[in-house]
Coordinates of C-alpha atoms in Angstrom, one line a residue:
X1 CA 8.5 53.6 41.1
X2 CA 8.9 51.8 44.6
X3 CA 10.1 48.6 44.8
X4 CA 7.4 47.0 46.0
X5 CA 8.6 43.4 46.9
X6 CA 11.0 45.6 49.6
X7 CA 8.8 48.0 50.4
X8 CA 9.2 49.4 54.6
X9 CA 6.1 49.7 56.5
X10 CA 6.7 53.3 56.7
X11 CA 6.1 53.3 52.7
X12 CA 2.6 52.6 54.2
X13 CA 2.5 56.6 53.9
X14 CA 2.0 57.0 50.3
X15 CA -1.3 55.5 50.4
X16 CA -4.5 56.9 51.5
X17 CA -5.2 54.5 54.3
X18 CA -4.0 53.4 57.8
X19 CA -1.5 50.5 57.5
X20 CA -4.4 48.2 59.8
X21 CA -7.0 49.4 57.2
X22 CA -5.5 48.6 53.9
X23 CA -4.3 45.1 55.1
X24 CA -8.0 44.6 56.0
X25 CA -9.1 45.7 52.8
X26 CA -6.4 43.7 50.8
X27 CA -7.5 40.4 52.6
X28 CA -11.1 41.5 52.0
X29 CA -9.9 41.8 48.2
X30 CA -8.8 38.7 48.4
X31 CA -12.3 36.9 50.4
X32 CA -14.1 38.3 47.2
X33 CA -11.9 37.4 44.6
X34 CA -11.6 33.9 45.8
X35 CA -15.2 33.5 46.1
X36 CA -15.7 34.5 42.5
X37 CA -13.0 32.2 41.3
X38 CA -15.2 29.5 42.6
X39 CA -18.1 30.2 41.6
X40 CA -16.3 30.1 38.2
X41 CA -15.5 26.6 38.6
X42 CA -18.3 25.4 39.5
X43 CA -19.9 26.9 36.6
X44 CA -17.9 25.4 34.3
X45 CA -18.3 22.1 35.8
X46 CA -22.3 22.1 36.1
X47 CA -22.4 23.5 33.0
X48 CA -20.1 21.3 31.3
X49 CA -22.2 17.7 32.7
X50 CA -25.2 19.3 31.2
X51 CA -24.3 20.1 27.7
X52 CA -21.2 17.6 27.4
X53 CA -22.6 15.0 29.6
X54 CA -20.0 12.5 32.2
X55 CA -19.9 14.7 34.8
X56 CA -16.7 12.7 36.2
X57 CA -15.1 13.1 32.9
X58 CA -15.5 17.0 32.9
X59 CA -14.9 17.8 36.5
X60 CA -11.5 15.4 35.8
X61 CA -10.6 17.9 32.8
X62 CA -11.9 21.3 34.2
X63 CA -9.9 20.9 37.3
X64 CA -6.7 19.4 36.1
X65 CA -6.5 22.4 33.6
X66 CA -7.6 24.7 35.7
X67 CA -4.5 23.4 38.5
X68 CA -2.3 23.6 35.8
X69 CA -3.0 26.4 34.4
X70 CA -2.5 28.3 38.1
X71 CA 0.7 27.1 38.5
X72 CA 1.7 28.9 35.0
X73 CA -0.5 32.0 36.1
X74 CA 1.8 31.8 39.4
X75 CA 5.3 31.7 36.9
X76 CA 4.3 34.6 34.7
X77 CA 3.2 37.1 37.5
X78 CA 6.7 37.0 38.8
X79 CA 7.3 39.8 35.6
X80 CA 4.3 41.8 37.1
X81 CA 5.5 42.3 40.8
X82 CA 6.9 45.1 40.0
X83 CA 3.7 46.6 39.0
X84 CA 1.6 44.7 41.3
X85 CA -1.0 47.1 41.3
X86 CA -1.6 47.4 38.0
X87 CA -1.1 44.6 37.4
X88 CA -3.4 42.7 39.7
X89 CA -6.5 45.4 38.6
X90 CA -6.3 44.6 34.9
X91 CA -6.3 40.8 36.1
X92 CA -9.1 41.2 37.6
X93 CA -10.7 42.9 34.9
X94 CA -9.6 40.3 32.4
X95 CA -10.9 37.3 34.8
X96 CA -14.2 39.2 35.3
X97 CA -14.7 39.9 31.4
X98 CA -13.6 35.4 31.0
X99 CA -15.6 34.1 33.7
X100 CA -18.9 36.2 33.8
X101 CA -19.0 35.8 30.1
X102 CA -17.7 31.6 30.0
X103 CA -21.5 30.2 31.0
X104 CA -22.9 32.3 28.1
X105 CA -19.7 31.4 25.5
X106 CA -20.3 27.5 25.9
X107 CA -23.8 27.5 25.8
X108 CA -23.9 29.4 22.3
X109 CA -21.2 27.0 21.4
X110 CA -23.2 24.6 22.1
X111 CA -26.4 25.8 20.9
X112 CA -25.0 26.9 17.2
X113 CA -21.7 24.9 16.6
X114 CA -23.1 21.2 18.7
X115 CA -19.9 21.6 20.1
X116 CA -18.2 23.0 23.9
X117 CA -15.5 20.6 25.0
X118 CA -13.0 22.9 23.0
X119 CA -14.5 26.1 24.7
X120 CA -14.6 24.2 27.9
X121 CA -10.9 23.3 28.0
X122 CA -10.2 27.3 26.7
X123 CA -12.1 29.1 29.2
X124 CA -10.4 26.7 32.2
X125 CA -7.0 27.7 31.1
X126 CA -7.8 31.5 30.6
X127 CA -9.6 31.2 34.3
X128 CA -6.7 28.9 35.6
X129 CA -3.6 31.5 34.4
X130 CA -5.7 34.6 35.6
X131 CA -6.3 33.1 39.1
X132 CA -2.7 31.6 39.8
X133 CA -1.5 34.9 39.1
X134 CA -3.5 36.9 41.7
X135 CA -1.8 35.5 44.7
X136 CA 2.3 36.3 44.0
X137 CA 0.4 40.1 43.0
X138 CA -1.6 40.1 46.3
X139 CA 1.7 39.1 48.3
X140 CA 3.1 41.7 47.0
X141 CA 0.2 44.3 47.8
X142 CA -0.3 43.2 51.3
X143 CA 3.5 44.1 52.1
X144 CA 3.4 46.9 49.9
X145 CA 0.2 48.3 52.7
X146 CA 2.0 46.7 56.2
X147 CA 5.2 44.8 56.1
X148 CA 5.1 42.1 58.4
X149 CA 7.3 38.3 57.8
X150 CA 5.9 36.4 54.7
X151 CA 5.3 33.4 56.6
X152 CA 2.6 35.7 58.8
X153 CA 1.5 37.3 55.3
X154 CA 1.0 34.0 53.5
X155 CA -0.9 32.7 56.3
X156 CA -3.5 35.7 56.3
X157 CA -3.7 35.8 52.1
X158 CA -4.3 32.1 51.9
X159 CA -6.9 32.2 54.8
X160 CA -8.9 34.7 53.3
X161 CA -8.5 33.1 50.4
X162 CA -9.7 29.5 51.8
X163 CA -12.5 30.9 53.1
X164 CA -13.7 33.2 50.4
X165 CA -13.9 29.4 48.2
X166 CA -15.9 28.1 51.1
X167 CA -18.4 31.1 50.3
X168 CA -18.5 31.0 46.7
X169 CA -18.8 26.6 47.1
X170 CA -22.1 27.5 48.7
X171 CA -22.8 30.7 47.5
X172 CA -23.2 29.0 43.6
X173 CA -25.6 25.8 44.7
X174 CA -27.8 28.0 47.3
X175 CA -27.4 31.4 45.8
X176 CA -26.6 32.3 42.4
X177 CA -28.2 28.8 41.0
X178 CA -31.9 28.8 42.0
X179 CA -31.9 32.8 42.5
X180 CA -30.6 33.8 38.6
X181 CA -29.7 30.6 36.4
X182 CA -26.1 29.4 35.8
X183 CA -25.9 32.5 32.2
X184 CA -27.4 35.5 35.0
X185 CA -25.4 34.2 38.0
X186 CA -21.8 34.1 35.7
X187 CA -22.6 37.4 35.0
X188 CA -23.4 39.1 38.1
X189 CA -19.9 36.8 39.6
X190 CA -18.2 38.7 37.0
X191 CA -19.4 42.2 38.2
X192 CA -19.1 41.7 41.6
X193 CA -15.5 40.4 40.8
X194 CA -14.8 43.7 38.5
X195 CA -15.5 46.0 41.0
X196 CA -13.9 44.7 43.6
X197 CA -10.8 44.6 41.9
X198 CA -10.9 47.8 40.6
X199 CA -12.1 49.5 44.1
X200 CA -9.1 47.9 45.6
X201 CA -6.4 49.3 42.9
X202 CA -8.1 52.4 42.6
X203 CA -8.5 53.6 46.2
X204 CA -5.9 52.1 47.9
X205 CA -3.0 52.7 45.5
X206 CA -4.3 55.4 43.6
X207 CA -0.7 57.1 44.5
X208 CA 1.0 53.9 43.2
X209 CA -0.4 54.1 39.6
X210 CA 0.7 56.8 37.0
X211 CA -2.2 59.1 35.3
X212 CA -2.4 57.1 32.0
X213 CA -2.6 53.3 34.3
X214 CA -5.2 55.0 36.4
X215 CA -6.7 56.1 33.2
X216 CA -6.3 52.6 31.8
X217 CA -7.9 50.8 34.9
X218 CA -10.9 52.8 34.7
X219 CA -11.6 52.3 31.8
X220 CA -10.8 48.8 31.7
X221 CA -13.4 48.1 34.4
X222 CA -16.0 50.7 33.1
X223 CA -15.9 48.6 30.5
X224 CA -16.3 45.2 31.4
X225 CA -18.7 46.0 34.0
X226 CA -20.7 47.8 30.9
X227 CA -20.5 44.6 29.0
X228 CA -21.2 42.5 31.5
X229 CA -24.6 44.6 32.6
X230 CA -25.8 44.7 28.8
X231 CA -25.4 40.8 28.5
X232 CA -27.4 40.6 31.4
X233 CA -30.3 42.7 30.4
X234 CA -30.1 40.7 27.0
X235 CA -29.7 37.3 28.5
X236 CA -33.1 36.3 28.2
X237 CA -33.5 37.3 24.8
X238 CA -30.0 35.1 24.2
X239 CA -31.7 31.8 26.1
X240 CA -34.8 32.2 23.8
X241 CA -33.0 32.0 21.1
X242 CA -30.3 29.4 21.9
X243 CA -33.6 27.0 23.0
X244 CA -35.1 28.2 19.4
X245 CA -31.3 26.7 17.8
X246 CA -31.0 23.7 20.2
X247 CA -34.2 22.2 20.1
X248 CA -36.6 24.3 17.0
X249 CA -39.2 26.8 16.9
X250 CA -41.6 24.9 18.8
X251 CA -40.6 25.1 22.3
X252 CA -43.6 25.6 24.6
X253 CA -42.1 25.3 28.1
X254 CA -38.6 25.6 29.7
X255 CA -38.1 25.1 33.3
X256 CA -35.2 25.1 35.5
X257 CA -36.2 22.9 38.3
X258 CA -34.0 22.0 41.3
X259 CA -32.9 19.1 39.5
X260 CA -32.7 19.8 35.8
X261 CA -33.5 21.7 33.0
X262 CA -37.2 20.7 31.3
X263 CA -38.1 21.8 27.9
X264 CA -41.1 20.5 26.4
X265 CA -41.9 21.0 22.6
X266 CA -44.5 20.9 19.9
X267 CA -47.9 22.3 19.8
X268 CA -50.1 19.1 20.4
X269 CA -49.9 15.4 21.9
X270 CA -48.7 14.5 18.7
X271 CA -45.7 16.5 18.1
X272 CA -44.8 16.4 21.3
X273 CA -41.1 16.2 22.8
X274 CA -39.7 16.0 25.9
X275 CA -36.2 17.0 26.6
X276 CA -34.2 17.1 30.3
X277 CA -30.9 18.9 30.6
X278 CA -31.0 18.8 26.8
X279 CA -31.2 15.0 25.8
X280 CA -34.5 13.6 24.2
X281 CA -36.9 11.7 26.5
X282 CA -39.9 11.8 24.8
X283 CA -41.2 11.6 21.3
X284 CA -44.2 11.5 20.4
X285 CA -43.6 10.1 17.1
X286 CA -42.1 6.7 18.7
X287 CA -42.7 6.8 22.3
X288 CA -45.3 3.9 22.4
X289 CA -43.2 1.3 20.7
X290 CA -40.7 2.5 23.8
X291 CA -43.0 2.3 26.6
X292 CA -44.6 -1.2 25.1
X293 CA -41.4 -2.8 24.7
X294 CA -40.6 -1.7 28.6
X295 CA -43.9 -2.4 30.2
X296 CA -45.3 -5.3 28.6
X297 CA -43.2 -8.3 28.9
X298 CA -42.8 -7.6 32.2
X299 CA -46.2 -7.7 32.9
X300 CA -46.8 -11.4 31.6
X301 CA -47.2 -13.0 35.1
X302 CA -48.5 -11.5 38.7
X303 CA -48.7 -8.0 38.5
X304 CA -51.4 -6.8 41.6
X305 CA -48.6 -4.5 42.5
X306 CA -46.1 -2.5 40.3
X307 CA -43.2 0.4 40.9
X308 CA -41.9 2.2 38.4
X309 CA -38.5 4.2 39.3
X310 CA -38.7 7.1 36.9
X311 CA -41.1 7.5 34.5
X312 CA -42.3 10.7 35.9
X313 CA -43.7 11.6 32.3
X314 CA -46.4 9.0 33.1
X315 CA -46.3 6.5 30.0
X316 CA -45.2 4.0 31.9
X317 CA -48.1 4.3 34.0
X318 CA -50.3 4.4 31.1
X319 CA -49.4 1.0 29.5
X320 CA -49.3 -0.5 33.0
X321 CA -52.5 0.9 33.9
X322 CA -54.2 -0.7 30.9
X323 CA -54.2 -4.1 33.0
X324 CA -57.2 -4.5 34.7
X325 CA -56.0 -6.6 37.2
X326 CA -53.5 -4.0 38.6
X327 CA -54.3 -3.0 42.1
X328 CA -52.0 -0.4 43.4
X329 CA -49.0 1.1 41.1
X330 CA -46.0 3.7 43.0
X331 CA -44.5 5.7 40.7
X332 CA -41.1 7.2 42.2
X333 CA -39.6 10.0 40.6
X334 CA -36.9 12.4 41.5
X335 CA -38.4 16.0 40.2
X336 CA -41.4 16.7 41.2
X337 CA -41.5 19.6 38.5
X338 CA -41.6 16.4 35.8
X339 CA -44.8 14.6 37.2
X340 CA -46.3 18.0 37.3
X341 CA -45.7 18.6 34.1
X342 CA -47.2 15.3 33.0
X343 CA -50.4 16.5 35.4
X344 CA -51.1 19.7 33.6
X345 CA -49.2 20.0 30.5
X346 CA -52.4 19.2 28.1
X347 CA -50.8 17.8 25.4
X348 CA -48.3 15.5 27.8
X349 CA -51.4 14.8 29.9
X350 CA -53.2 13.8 27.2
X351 CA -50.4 11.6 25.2
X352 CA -50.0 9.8 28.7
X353 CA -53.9 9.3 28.9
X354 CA -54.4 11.2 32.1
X355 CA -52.6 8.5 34.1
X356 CA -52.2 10.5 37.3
X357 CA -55.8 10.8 37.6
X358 CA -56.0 6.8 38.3
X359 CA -56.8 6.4 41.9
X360 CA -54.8 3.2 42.0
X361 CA -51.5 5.8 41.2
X362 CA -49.3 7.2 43.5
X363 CA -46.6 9.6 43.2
X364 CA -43.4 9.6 45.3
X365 CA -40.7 12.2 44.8
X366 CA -37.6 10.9 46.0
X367 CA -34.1 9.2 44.8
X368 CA -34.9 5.7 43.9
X369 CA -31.6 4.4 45.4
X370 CA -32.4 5.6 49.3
X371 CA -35.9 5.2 48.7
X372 CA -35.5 1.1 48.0
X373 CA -33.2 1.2 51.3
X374 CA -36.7 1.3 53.2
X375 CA -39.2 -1.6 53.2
X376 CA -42.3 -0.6 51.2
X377 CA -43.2 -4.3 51.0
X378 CA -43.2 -6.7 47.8
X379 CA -44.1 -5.7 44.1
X380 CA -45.0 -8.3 41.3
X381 CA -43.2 -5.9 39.0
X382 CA -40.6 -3.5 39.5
X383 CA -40.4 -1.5 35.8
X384 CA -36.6 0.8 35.6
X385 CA -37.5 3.7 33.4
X386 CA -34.5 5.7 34.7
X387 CA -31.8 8.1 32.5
X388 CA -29.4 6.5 30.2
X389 CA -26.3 4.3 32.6
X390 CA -24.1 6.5 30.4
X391 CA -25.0 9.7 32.7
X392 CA -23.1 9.7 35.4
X393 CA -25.6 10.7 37.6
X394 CA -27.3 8.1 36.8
X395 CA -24.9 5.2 37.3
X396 CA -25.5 4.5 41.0
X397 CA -29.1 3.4 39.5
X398 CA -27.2 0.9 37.4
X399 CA -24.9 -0.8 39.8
X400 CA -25.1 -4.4 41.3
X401 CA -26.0 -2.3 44.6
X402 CA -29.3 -1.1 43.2
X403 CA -30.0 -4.1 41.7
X404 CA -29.6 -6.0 45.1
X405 CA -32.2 -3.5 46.5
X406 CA -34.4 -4.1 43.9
X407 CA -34.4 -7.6 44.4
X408 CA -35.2 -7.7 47.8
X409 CA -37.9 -5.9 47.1
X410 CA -39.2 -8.1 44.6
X411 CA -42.5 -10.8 45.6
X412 CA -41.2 -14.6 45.3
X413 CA -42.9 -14.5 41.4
X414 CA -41.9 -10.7 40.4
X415 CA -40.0 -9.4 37.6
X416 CA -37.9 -6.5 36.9
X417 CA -37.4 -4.9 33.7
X418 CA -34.6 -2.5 32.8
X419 CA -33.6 0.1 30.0
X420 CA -30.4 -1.0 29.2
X421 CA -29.8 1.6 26.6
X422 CA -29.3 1.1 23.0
X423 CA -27.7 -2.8 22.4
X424 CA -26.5 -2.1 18.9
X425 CA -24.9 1.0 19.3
X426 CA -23.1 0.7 22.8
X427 CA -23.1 -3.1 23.8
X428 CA -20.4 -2.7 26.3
X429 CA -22.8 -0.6 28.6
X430 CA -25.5 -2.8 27.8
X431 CA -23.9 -5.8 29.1
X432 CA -22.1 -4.6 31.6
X433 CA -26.0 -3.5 33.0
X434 CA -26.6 -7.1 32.2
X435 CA -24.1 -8.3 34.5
X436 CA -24.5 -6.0 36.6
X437 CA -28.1 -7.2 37.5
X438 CA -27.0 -10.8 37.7
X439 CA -24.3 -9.5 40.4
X440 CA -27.6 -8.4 42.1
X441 CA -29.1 -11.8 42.3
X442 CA -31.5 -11.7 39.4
X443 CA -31.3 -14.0 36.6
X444 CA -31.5 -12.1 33.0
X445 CA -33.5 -12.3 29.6
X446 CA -32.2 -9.5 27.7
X447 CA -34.0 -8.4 24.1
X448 CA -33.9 -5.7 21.8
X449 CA -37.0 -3.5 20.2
X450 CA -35.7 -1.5 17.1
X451 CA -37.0 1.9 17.3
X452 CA -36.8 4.9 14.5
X453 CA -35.3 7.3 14.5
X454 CA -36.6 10.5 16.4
X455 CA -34.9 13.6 14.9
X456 CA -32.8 15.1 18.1
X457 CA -29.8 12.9 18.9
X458 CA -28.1 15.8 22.0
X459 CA -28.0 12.8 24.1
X460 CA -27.3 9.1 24.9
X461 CA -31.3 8.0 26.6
X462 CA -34.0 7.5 24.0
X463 CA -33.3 9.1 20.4
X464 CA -32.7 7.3 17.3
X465 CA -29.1 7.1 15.5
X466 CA -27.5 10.7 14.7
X467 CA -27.2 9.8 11.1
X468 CA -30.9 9.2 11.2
X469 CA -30.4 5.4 10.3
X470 CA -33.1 2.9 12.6
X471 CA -31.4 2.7 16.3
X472 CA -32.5 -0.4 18.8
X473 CA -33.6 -0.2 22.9
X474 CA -32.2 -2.7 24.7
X475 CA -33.9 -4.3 27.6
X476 CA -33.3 -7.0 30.6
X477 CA -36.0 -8.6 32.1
X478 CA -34.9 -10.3 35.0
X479 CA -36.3 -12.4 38.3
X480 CA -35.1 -14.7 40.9
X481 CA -34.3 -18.0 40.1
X482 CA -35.2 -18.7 36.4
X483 CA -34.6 -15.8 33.6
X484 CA -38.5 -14.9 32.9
X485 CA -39.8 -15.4 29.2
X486 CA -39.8 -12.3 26.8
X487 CA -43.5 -12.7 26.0
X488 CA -46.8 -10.8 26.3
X489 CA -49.2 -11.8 29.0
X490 CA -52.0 -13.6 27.8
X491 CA -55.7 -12.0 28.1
X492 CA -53.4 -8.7 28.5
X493 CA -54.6 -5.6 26.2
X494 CA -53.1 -5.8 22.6
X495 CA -50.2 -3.7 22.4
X496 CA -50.5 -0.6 19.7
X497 CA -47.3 -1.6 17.6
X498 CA -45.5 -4.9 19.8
X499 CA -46.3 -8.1 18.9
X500 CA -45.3 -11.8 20.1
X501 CA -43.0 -12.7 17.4
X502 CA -41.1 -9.8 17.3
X503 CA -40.0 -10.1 21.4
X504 CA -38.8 -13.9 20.2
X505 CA -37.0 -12.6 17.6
X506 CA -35.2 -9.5 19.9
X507 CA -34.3 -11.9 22.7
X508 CA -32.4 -14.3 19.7
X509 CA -31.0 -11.6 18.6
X510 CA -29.7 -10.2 21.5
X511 CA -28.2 -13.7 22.9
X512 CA -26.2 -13.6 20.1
X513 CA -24.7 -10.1 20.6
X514 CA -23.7 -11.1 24.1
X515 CA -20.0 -9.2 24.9
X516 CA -18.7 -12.1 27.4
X517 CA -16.6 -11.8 30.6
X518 CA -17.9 -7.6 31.4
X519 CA -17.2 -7.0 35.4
X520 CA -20.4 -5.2 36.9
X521 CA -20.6 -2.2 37.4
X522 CA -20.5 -0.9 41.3
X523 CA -20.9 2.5 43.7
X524 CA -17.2 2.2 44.4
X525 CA -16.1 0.7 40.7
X526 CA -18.9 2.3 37.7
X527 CA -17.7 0.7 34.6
X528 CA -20.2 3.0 32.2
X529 CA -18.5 5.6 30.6
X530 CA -15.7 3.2 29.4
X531 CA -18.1 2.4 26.7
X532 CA -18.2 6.3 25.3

């Protein structure tokens, strides 16, 4: 066996390649590995906001295992550098078989065992050794095929390298994501990363590796490749049935937009229920007392013209639209996909009483945050039917910021109501909201509606308790100068389950509740997921 760490750059003439060529196809080894290592990342981190949820939380853990994890890969491939080339193909073949197959492990973890942060932190440390050890291994290869002084050979490993992240950081948002789904696009990574590996090992140093290593290799990669091809011919098959474990037997539609994933499920208006990126947004069974609580205290005053940020499922619209003396309502929503659903869906169509096909309706799709940034002139009401503040891509819609925008774009009379999220069972993110629309200027009634509970509990916006005991929404109406009255507009059409005395009762019992002394939350400081 050659010492490979001293080899000469004549022992460039046991392998089947000119000296220029192998270096060339060592750094291109390296390009492609890179890239997949990335695209690993980033899979566990999109995957991990959307089943875990606090996408600073899980980037925080993903990448600070994954750093540390290197730095041990790094330590124990100092024992393989003797046999870098065998070395560096079954790594590759074991870092193929973890990452193509992670997106798939945590989503049935989460589908059957309600559970992935443990399968989270495992698959970044696997990833993390696997990677950290591919560099010492390359080093080694690349003076193995042309000696030249390590500082010149680390600067051409760790360029290719650099850049091969640079492709798989926009190969994975552009690519792999809209093209095959985060489960499909793991998998193909995973091939792509297989045979590259193996290619290298097995044409390059062919004359390095004894019969039974060579032997080894190919079937190591044979195999994972195999594996990795079956999954993906089965994956669809594995999504139905992870959707039919997540949510029931009644899903009807599941869509991966641009923004999120949309499942809708039930068979009729009734049953219906609306989930994005797997928390509960709609239910049928308790939606109005929702929607009422949100709309219609907000509504007691001037209301000719209303914005609602969110509420692309239209119920919003619907309660609003009930007033007669609405002239003109703008309903901004960031998916489009959502408010098409609500268009054509029947049963959602129906359960939000054909809203979109009022003429005094209209649709924007865009980020509420820039979108306030622009004058659109004054609104009597301004309704916030956005994701829960405990999202963190959410939060900028919940900072003293926003608020400030949305007061400015307030009429002299208007009011602003927000979903505060639930005031019993997080009251630190429900006050800091509270404070943090009184650091936008607005001065604050906040009340509470208690809901019931609606049997799916994946996520922190609109479901009932997971236990299944009665949970609470907690809302802030708010306006310049003096804190607006929680009260129904009089002459306005009689709510289906909200009445008078119970919006007295909420607002007493949510003064008393108050948390005192919470800082706002800002775009530089978000104070929401202290609360989790």
């Amino acid at each position: 066996m050659i010492d490979q760490q001293m080899s000469l750059r004549g022992g460039a003439a046991r392998l089947p390649v000119r000296p220029r060529t192998g270096r060339f196809l060592v750094l291109a080894a390296v390009f492609v590995c890179a890239a997949c290592g990335l695209v690993y990342e980033l899979e566990l981190l999109a995957l991990a906001s959307y089943l875990i949820g606090d996408s600073v939380t899980q980037a925080s853990v993903v990448l600070s295992v994954m750093v540390f994890a290197m730095g041990i890969g790094s330590l124990l491939a100092k024992r393989l550098r003797c046999r870098a080339a065998v070395g560096f193909g079954m790594i590759e073949a074991a870092l193929a078989l973890i990452g193509g197959s992670s997106a798939l492990v945590l989503y049935a973890s989460f589908a059957w065992l309600g559970d992935s942060q443990y399968a989270l932190v495992g698959f970044s440390l696997a990833i993390g050794v696997l990677i950290g050890a591919e560099i010492p291994l390359l080093m080694t290869l690349i003076q193995r095929v042309d000696r030249q002084d390590a500082g010149g050979a680390v600067a051409d490993l760790f360029a290719a390298d650099y850049v091969g992240a640079l492709v798989g950081g926009l190969a994975f948002p552009f690519l792999l994501l809209p093209m095959l789904g985060q489960l499909t696009g793991a998998l193909f990574t995973g091939t792509v990363n297989a045979a590259a590996g193996g290619a290298l090992v097995l044409w390059v140093f062919r004359r390095d590796l004894s019969a039974r290593s060579r032997w080894l290799l190919v079937l190591a990669n044979v195999s994972v490749i195999a594996v990795l091809a079956t999954a993906t011919v089965l994956v669809d098959d594995f999504e139905r049935a992870a959707r039919r474990a997540v949510y029931g037997d009644q899903v009807r539609v599941a869509v991966q937009t641009g923004v999120q994933e949309v499942v809708v499920t039930g068979t009729d208006r009734d049953s219906l229920g609306l989930y994005l990126d797997g928390r509960l947004r709609v239910s049928a069974r308790d939606e109005y007392r929702y929607h009422e609580a949100l709309v219609h205290p907000a509504m007691n005053g001037p209301r000719a013209r209303v914005l609602i940020l969110g509420g692309g499922d239209g119920l919003a619209a619907r309660e609003v639209l009930r007033y007669g003396d609405v002239r003109a309502v703008t309903v901004v929503e960031l998916d489009p996909a959502v408010t098409r659903l609500a268009r054509t869906d029947p049963a959602l169509s129906e359960l939000n009483g054909h809203a979109f096909r009022d003429p005094r309706l209209t649709v924007v799709g865009a980020d509420a945050f820039p979108w306030l940034r622009a004058d659109h002139g004054r609104y009597d009401v301004v309704i916030s039917d956005l994701p829960d503040p405990g999202i963190t891509a959410s939060t900028k819609l919940y900072s003293a910021e926003f608020y400030g925008l949305v007061a400015e774009a307030l009429a002299p009379d208007g009011r602003l109501v927000v979903h505060a999220g639930p005031l019993g069972a997080r009251p630190q993110t429900f006050w800091t909201v509270e404070a943090s629309v009184r650091a936008g200027g607005l001065a604050t009634r906040p009340y509470r509606v208690t809901g019931r509970y609606a049997g799916f509990a994946a996520g922190p916006d609109r479901s009932g308790g997971e236990d299944g005991e009665r949970e609470d929404w907690g809302f802030l109406l708010a306006a310049a100068g003096e804190a607006p009255q929680a009260a129904l507009a009089a002459g306005g059409p009689e709510p289906r389950s909200l009445r008078g005395r119970e919006l007295r009762e909420g607002a007493r019992a949510a003064a008393e509740a108050r948390l005192p002394g919470l800082l706002p939350s800002t775009l530089v400081h978000p104070r929401y997921w202290e609360d989790a």
